[in-house]
Short mmCIF file of C-alpha atoms and ligand atoms in Angstrom, two decimals:
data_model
loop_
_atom_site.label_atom_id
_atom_site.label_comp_id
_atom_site.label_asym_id
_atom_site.label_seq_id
_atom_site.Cartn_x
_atom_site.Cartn_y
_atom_site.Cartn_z
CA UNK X 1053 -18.99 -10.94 11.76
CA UNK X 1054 -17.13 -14.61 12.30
CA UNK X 1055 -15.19 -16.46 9.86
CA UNK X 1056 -18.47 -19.00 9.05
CA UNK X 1057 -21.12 -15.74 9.01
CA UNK X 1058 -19.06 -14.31 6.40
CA UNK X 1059 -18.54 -17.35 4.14
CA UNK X 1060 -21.99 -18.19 4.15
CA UNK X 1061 -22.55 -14.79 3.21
CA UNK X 1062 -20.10 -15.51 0.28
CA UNK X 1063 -20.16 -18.85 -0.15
CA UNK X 1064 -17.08 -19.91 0.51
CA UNK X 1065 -16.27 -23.86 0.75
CA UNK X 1066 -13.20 -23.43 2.86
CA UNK X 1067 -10.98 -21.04 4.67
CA UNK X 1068 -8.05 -23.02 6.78
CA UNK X 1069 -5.71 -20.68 8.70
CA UNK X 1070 -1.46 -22.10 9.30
CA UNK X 1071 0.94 -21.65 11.57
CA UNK X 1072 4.43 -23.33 10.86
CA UNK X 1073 6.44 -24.07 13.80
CA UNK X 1074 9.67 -23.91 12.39
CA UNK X 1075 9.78 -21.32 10.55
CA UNK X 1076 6.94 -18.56 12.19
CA UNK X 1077 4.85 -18.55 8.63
CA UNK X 1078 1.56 -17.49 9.36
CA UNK X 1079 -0.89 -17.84 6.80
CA UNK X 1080 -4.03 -18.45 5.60
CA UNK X 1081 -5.77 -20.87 2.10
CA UNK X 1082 -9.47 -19.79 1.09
CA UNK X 1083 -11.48 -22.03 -1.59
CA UNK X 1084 -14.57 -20.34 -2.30
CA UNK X 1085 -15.85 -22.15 -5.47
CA UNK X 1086 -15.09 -25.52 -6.73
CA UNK X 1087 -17.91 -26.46 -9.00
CA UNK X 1088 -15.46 -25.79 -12.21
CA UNK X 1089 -12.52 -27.33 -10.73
CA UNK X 1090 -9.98 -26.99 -8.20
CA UNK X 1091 -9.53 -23.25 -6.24
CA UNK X 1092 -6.73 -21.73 -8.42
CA UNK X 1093 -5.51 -18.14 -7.70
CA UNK X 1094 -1.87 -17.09 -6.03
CA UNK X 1095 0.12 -16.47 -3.10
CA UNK X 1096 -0.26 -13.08 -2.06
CA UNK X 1097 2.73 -12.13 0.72
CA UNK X 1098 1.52 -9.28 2.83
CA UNK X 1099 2.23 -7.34 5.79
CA UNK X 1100 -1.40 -6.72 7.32
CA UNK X 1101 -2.25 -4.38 10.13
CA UNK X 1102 -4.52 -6.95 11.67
CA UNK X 1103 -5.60 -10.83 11.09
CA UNK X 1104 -9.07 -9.87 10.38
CA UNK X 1105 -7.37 -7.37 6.96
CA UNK X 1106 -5.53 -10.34 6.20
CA UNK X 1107 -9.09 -12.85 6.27
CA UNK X 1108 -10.83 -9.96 4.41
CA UNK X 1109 -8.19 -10.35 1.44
CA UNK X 1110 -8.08 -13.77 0.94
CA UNK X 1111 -11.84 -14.45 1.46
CA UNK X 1112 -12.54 -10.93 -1.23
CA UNK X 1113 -9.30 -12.40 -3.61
CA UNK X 1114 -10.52 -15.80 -3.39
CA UNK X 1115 -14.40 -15.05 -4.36
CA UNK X 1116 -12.64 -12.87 -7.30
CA UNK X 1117 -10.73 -15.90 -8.84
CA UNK X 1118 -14.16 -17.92 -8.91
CA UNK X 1119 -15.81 -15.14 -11.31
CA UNK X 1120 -12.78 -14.34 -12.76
CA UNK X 1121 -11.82 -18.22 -14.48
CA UNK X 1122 -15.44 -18.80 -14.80
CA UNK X 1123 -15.57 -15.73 -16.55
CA UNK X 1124 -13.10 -16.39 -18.96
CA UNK X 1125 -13.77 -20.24 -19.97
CA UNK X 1126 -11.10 -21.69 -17.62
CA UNK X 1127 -12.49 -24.90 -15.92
CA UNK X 1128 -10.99 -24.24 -12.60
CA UNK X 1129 -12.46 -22.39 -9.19
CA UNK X 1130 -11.71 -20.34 -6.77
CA UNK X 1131 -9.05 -20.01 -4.19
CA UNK X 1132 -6.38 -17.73 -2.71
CA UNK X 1133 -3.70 -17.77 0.02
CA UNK X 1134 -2.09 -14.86 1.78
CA UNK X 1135 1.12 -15.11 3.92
CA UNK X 1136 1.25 -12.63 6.98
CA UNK X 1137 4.55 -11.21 6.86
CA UNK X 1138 5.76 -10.07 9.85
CA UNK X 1139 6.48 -6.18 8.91
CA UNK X 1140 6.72 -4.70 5.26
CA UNK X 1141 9.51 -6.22 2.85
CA UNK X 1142 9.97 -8.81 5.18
CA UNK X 1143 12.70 -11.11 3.21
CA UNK X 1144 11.36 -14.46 1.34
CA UNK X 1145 13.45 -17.26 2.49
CA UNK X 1146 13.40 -20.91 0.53
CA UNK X 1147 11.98 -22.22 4.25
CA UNK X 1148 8.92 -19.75 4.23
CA UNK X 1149 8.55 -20.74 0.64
CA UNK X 1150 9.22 -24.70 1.57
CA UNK X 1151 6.65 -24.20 4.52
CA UNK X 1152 4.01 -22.69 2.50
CA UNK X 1153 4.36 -25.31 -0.47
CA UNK X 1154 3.94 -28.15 2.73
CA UNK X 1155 0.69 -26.07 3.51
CA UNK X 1156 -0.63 -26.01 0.11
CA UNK X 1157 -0.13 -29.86 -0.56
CA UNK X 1158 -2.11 -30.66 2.43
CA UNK X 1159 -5.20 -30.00 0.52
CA UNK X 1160 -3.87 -32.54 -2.31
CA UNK X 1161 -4.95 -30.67 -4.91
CA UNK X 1162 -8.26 -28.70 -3.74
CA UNK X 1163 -5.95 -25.67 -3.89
CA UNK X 1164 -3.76 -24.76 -6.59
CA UNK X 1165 -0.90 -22.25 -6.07
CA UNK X 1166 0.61 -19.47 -7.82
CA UNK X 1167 2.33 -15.85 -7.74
CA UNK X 1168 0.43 -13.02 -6.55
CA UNK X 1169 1.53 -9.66 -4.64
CA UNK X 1170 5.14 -10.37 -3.02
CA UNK X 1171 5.54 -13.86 -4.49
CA UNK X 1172 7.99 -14.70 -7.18
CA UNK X 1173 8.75 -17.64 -9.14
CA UNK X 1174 11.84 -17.84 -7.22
CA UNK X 1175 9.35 -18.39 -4.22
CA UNK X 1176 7.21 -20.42 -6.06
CA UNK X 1177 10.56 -22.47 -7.15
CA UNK X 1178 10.58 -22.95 -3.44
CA UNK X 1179 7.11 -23.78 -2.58
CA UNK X 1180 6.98 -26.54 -5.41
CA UNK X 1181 9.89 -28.42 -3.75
CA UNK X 1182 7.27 -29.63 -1.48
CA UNK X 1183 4.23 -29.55 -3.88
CA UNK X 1184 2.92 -30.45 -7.10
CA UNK X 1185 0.09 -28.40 -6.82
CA UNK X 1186 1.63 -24.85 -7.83
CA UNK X 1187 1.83 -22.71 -11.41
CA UNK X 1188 4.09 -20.39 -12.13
CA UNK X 1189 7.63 -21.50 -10.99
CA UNK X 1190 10.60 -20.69 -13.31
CA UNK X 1191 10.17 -23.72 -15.84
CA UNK X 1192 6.68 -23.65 -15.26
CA UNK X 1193 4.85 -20.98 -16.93
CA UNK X 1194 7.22 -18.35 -14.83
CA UNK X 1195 5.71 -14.63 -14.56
CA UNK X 1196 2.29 -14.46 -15.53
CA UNK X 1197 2.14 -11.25 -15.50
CA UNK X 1198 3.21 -10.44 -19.65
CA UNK X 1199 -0.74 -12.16 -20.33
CA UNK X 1200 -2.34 -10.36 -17.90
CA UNK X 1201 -1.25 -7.47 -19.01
CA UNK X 1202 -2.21 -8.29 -22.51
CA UNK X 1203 -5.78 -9.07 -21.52
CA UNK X 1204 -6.34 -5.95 -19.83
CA UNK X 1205 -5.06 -4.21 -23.02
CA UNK X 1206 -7.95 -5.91 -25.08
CA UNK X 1207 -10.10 -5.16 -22.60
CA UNK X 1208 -9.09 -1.85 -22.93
CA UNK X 1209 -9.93 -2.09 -26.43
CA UNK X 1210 -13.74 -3.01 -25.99
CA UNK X 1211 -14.07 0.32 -23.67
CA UNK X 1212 -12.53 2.84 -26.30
CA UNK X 1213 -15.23 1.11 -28.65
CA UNK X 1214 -18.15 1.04 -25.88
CA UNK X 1215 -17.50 4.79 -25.55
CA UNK X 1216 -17.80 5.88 -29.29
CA UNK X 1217 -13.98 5.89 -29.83
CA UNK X 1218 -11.80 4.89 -32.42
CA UNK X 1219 -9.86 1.47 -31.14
CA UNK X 1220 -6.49 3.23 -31.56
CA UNK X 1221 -3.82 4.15 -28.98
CA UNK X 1222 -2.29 6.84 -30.63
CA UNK X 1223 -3.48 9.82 -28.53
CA UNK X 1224 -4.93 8.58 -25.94
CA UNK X 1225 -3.53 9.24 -21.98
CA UNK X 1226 -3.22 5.99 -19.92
CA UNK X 1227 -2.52 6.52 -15.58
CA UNK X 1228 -1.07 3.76 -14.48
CA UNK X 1229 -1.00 3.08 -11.06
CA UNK X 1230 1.86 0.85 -9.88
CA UNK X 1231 4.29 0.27 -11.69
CA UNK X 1232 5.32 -3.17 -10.88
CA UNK X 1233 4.93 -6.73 -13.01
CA UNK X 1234 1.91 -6.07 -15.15
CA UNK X 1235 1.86 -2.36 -14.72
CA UNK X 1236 5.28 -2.23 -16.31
CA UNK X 1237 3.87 -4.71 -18.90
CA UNK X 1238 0.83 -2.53 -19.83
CA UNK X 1239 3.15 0.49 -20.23
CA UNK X 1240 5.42 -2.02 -22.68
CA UNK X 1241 2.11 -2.86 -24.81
CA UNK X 1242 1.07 0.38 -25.01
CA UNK X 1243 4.29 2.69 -25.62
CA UNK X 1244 4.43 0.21 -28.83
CA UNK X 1245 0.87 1.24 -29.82
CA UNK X 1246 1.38 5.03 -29.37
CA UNK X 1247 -0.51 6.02 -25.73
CA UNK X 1248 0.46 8.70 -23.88
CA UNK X 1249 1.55 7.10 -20.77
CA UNK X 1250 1.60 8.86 -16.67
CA UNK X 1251 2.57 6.81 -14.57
CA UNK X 1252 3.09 6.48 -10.48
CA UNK X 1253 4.39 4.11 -7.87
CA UNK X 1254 5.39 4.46 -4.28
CA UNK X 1255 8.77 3.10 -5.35
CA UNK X 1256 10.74 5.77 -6.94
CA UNK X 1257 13.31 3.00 -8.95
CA UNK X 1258 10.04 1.80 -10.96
CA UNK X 1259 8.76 5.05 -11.26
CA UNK X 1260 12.18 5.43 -12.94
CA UNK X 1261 12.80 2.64 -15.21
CA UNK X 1262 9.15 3.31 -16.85
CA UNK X 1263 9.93 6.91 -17.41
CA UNK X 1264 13.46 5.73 -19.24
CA UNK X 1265 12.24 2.87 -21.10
CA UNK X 1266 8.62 4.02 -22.38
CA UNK X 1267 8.51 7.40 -22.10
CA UNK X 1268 5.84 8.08 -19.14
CA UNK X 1269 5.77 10.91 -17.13
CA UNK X 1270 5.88 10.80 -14.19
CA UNK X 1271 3.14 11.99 -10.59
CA UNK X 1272 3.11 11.71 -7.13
CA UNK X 1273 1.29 8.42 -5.85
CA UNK X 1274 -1.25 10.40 -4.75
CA UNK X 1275 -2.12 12.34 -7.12
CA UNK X 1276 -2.34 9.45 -10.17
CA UNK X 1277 -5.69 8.67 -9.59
CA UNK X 1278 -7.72 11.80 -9.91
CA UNK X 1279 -5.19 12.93 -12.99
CA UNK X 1280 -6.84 13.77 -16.30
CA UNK X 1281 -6.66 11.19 -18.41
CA UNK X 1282 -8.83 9.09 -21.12
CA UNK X 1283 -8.31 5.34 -19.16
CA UNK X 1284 -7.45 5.14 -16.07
CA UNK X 1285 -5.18 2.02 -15.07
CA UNK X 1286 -5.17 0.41 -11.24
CA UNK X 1287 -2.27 -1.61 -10.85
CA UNK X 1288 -1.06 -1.96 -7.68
CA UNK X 1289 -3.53 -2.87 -4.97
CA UNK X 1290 -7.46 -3.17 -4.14
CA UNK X 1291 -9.50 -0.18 -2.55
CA UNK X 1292 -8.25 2.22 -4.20
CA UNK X 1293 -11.56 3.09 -5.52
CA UNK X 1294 -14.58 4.56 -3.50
CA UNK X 1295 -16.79 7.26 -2.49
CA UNK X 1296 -13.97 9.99 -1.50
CA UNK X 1297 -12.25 9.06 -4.76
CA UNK X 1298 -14.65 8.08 -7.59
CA UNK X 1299 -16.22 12.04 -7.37
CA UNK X 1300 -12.60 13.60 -8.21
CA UNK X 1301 -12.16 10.68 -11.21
CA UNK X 1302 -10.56 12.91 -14.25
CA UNK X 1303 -10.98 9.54 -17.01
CA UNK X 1304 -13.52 8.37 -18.88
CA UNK X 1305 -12.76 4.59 -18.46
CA UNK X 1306 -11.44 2.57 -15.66
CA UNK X 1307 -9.73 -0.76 -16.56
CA UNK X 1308 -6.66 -1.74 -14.72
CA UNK X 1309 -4.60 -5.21 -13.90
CA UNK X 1310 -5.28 -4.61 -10.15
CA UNK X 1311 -8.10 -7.14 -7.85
CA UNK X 1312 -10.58 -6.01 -6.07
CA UNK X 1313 -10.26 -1.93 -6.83
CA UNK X 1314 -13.46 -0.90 -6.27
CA UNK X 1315 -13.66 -0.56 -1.64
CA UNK X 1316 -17.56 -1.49 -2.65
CA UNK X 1317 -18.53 -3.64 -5.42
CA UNK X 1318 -21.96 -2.50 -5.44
CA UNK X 1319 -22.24 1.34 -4.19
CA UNK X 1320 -18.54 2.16 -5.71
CA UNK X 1321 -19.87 0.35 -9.46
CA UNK X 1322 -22.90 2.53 -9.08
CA UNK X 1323 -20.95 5.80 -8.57
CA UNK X 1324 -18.97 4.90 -11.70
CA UNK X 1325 -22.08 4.27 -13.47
CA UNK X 1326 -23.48 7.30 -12.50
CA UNK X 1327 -20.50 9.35 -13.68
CA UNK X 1328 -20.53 7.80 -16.81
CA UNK X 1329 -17.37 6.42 -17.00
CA UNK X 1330 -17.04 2.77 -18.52
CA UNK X 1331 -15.66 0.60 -16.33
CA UNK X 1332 -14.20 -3.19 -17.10
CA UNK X 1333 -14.46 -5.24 -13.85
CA UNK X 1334 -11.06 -5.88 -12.87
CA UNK X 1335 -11.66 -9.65 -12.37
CA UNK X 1336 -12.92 -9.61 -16.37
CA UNK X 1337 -9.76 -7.51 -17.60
CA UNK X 1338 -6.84 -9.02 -15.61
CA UNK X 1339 -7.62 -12.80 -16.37
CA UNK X 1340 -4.59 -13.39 -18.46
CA UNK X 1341 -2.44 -14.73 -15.40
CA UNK X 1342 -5.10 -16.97 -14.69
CA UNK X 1343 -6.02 -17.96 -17.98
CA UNK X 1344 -1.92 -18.74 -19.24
CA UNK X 1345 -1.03 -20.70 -15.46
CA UNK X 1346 -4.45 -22.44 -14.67
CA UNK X 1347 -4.19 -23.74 -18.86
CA UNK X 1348 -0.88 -24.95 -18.79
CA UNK X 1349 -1.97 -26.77 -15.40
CA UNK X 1350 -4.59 -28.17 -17.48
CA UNK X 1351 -1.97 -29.46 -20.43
CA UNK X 1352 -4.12 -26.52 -22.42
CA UNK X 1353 -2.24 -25.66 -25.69
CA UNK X 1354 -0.93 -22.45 -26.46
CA UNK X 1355 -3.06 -21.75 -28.80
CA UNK X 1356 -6.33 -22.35 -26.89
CA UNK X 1357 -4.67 -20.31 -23.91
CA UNK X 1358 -4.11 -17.10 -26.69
CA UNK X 1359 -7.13 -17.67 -27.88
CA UNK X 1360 -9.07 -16.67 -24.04
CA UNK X 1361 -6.63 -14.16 -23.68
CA UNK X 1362 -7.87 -12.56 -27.03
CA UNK X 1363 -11.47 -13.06 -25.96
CA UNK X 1364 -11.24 -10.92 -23.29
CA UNK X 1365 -11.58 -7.94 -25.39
CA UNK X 1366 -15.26 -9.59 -26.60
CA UNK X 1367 -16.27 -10.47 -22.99
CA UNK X 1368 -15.62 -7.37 -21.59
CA UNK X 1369 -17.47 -5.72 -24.53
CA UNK X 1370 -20.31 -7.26 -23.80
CA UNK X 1371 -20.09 -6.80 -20.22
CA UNK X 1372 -19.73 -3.03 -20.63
CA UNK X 1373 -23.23 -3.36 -22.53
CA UNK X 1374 -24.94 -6.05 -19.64
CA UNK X 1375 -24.26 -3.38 -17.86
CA UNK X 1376 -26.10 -1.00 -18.90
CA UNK X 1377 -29.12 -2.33 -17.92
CA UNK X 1378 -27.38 -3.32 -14.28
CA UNK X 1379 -26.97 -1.72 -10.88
CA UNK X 1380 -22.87 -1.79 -11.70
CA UNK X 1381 -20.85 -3.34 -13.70
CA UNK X 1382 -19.73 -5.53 -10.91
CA UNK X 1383 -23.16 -7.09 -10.84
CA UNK X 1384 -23.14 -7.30 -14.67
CA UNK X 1385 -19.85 -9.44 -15.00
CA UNK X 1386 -20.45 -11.72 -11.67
CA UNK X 1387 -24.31 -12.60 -13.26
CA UNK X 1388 -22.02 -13.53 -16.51
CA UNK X 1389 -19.59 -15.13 -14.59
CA UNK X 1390 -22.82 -17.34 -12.42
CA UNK X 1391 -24.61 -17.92 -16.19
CA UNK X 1392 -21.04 -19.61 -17.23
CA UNK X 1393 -21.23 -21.88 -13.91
CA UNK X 1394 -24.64 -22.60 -14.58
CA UNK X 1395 -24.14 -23.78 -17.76
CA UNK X 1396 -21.07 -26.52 -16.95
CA UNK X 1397 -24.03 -27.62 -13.94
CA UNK X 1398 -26.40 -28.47 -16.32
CA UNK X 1399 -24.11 -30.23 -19.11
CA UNK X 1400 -22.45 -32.20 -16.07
CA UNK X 1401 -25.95 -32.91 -15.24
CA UNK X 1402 -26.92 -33.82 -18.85
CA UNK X 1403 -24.19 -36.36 -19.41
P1 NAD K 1588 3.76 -5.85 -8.05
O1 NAD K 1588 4.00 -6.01 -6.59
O2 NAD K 1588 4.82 -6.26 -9.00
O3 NAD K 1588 3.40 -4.32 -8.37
C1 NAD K 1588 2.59 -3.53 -7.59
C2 NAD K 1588 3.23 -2.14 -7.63
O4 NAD K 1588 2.33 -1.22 -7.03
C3 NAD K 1588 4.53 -2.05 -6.84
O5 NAD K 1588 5.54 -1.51 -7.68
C4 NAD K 1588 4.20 -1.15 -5.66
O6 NAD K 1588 5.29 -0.36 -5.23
C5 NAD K 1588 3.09 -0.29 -6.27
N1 NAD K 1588 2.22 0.35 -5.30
C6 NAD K 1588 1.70 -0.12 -4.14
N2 NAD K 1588 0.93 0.79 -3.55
C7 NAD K 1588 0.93 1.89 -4.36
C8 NAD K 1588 0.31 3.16 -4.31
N3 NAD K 1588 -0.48 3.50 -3.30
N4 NAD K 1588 0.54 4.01 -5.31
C9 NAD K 1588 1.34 3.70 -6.35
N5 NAD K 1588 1.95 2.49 -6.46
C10 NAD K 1588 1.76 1.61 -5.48
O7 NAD K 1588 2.39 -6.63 -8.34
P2 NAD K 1588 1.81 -7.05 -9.77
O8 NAD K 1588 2.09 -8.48 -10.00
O9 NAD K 1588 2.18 -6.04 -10.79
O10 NAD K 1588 0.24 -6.96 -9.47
C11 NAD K 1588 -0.40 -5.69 -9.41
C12 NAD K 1588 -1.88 -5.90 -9.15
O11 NAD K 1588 -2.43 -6.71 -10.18
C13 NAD K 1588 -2.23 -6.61 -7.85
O12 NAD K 1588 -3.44 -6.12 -7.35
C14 NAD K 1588 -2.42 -8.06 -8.28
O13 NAD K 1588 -3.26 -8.78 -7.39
C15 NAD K 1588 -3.06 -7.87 -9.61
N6 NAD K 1588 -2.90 -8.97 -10.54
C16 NAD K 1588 -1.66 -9.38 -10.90
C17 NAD K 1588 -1.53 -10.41 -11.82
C18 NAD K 1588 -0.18 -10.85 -12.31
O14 NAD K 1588 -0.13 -11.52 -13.36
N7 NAD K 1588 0.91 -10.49 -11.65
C19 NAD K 1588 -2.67 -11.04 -12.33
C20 NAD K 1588 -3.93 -10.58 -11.93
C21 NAD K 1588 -4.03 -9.55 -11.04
#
């Protein structure tokens, strides 16, 4: 399918591809909602086998960010940008990072910036010496990850109490998948609150320093998925989820920081459905990033950001229930997502 085919088929506004020059940064902004305000989501920095992998991402991330700040009461859309790095760890320079900001600030604002995947606030540092429109640099909100991780913690919550069980961590098995920014987080948060934690990354120095510092034992990358555990915990990337995998699933929840986990919204939410395991819609449980950089770009206060971040535990509760009487609970958080969208139309239109 072409670029236009496929964001008619999602509705995307925009998708405007880069190529720097000077420095060789390739890359690539998607807006796919704006009704709410302007496409916010981050800078994911990528090595992709192909151009079309990399156009997949972004348009899939960007779609994701719409639901996911509509979702949780942030009035701001959807958008996403991807850099394609040249070969894996490919080294961040300040002129990639420069090159990207002068990318981002040709869309004056349509597009806000932030960290994602292979971006740090060092980089964003760098990007926001050539544009405003970025969240997340060191004296600007800095690592988001900390909140995400604590939303996906309460939204861990509202599964232990959609499946019968007590809302206590003491006892229960958490596999974490990737143990990078917020995976490291979540296995902070819940060390403190008692879970047994097994963890796994590709990189054997994280692996490590959760293992040391919070008492996880440690698997083989791939074997952390279809370990036995009580919740399950994607964080590292999307896909990871689908028809091969979602049969050998040892957990009886799924809720993770990680985007887009599930390879097929649809079929992949109806296996989990029909395996009975409850399942939190990434999008719904990792919207602490979102919710702490998109707020402070909207002079939020602290205290109305916290406040979202503890609501995600009551969102995703009643998501879990939507979706029982759903095809996923994909569908069931999106229609949520869509009825919050709705309802800023119709107040605009009331004024
Ligand atoms: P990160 O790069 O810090 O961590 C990802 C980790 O996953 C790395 O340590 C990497 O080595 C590991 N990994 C990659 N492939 C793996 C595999 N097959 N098996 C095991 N480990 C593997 O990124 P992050 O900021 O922690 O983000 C993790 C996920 O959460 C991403 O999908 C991101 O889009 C999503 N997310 C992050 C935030 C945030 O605040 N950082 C917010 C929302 C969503």
């Amino acid at each position: 399918m072409n670029t236009l085919e496929l964001m008619k088929e999602h509705g995307h506004e925009l998708v405007s591809f880069h190529h720097d020059r000077e420095t060789g940064l390739r890359a690539i902004i998607a807006v796919h909602d704006t009704t709410l305000g302007p496409g916010f989501g981050g800078t994911r920095r990528w090595h992709y086998a192909t151009e079309a992998e990399a156009l997949h991402d972004v348009l899939r991330l960007s779609e994701g960010m719409t639901w996911k700040s509509a979702a949780a009461g942030i009035p701001v859309g959807g958008g996403k940008s991807v850099i394609l790095t040249p070969r894996h760890n490919h080294p961040a320079t300040e002129a990639e990072g420069r090159a990207m900001g002068r990318f981002v600030n040709t869309f004056n604002g349509y597009y806000v910036g932030a960290e994602d995947v292979g971006v740090s606030p060092q980089f964003v540092d760098w990007m926001a010496l050539e544009t405003r429109f970025v969240a997340g640099t060191h004296s600007f909100g800095g690592d988001p990850s900390p909140f995400t991780a604590q939303g996906v913690v309460n939204a861990m919550k509202a599964a232990l109490a959609h499946i019968g069980r007590p809302v206590d961590f003491a006892g229960i098995t958490v596999a974490i998948q990737g143990c990078g920014n917020v995976g490291t987080n979540i296995a902070r948060i819940l060390h403190g609150l008692g879970a047994k934690l097994i963890v796994a990354d590709i990189r054997s120095e994280s692996v490590r320093n959760a293992v040391d510092l919070y008492g996880a034992t440690a698997v083989a990358a791939d074997a952390i998925l279809t370990t036995r555990c009580d919740i399950l915990c994607p964080c590292a990337l999307g896909g990871v989820l689908d028809g091969n995998v979602i049969p050998k699933l040892r957990c009886s929840i799924v809720c993770g920081g990680a985007n887009n986990v599930l390879e097929d919204y649809d079929e992949d939410g109806a296996l989990l459905k029909a395996r009975e395991i409850a399942y939190v819609p990434d999008f719904i449980a990792n919207a602490g990033g979102v919710i702490e950089l998109a707020g402070l770009y909207l002079d939020m206060p602290e205290e109305a950001r916290a406040r979202r971040i503890t609501d995600i535990e009551t969102t995703s509760l009643q998501i879990l229930r939507d979706a029982e009487h759903m095809p996923s609970g994909h569908a069931a958080a999106v229609a949520f997502a869509r009825r919050r969208i709705a309802e800023a139309k119709e107040q605009v239109h009331a004024r």
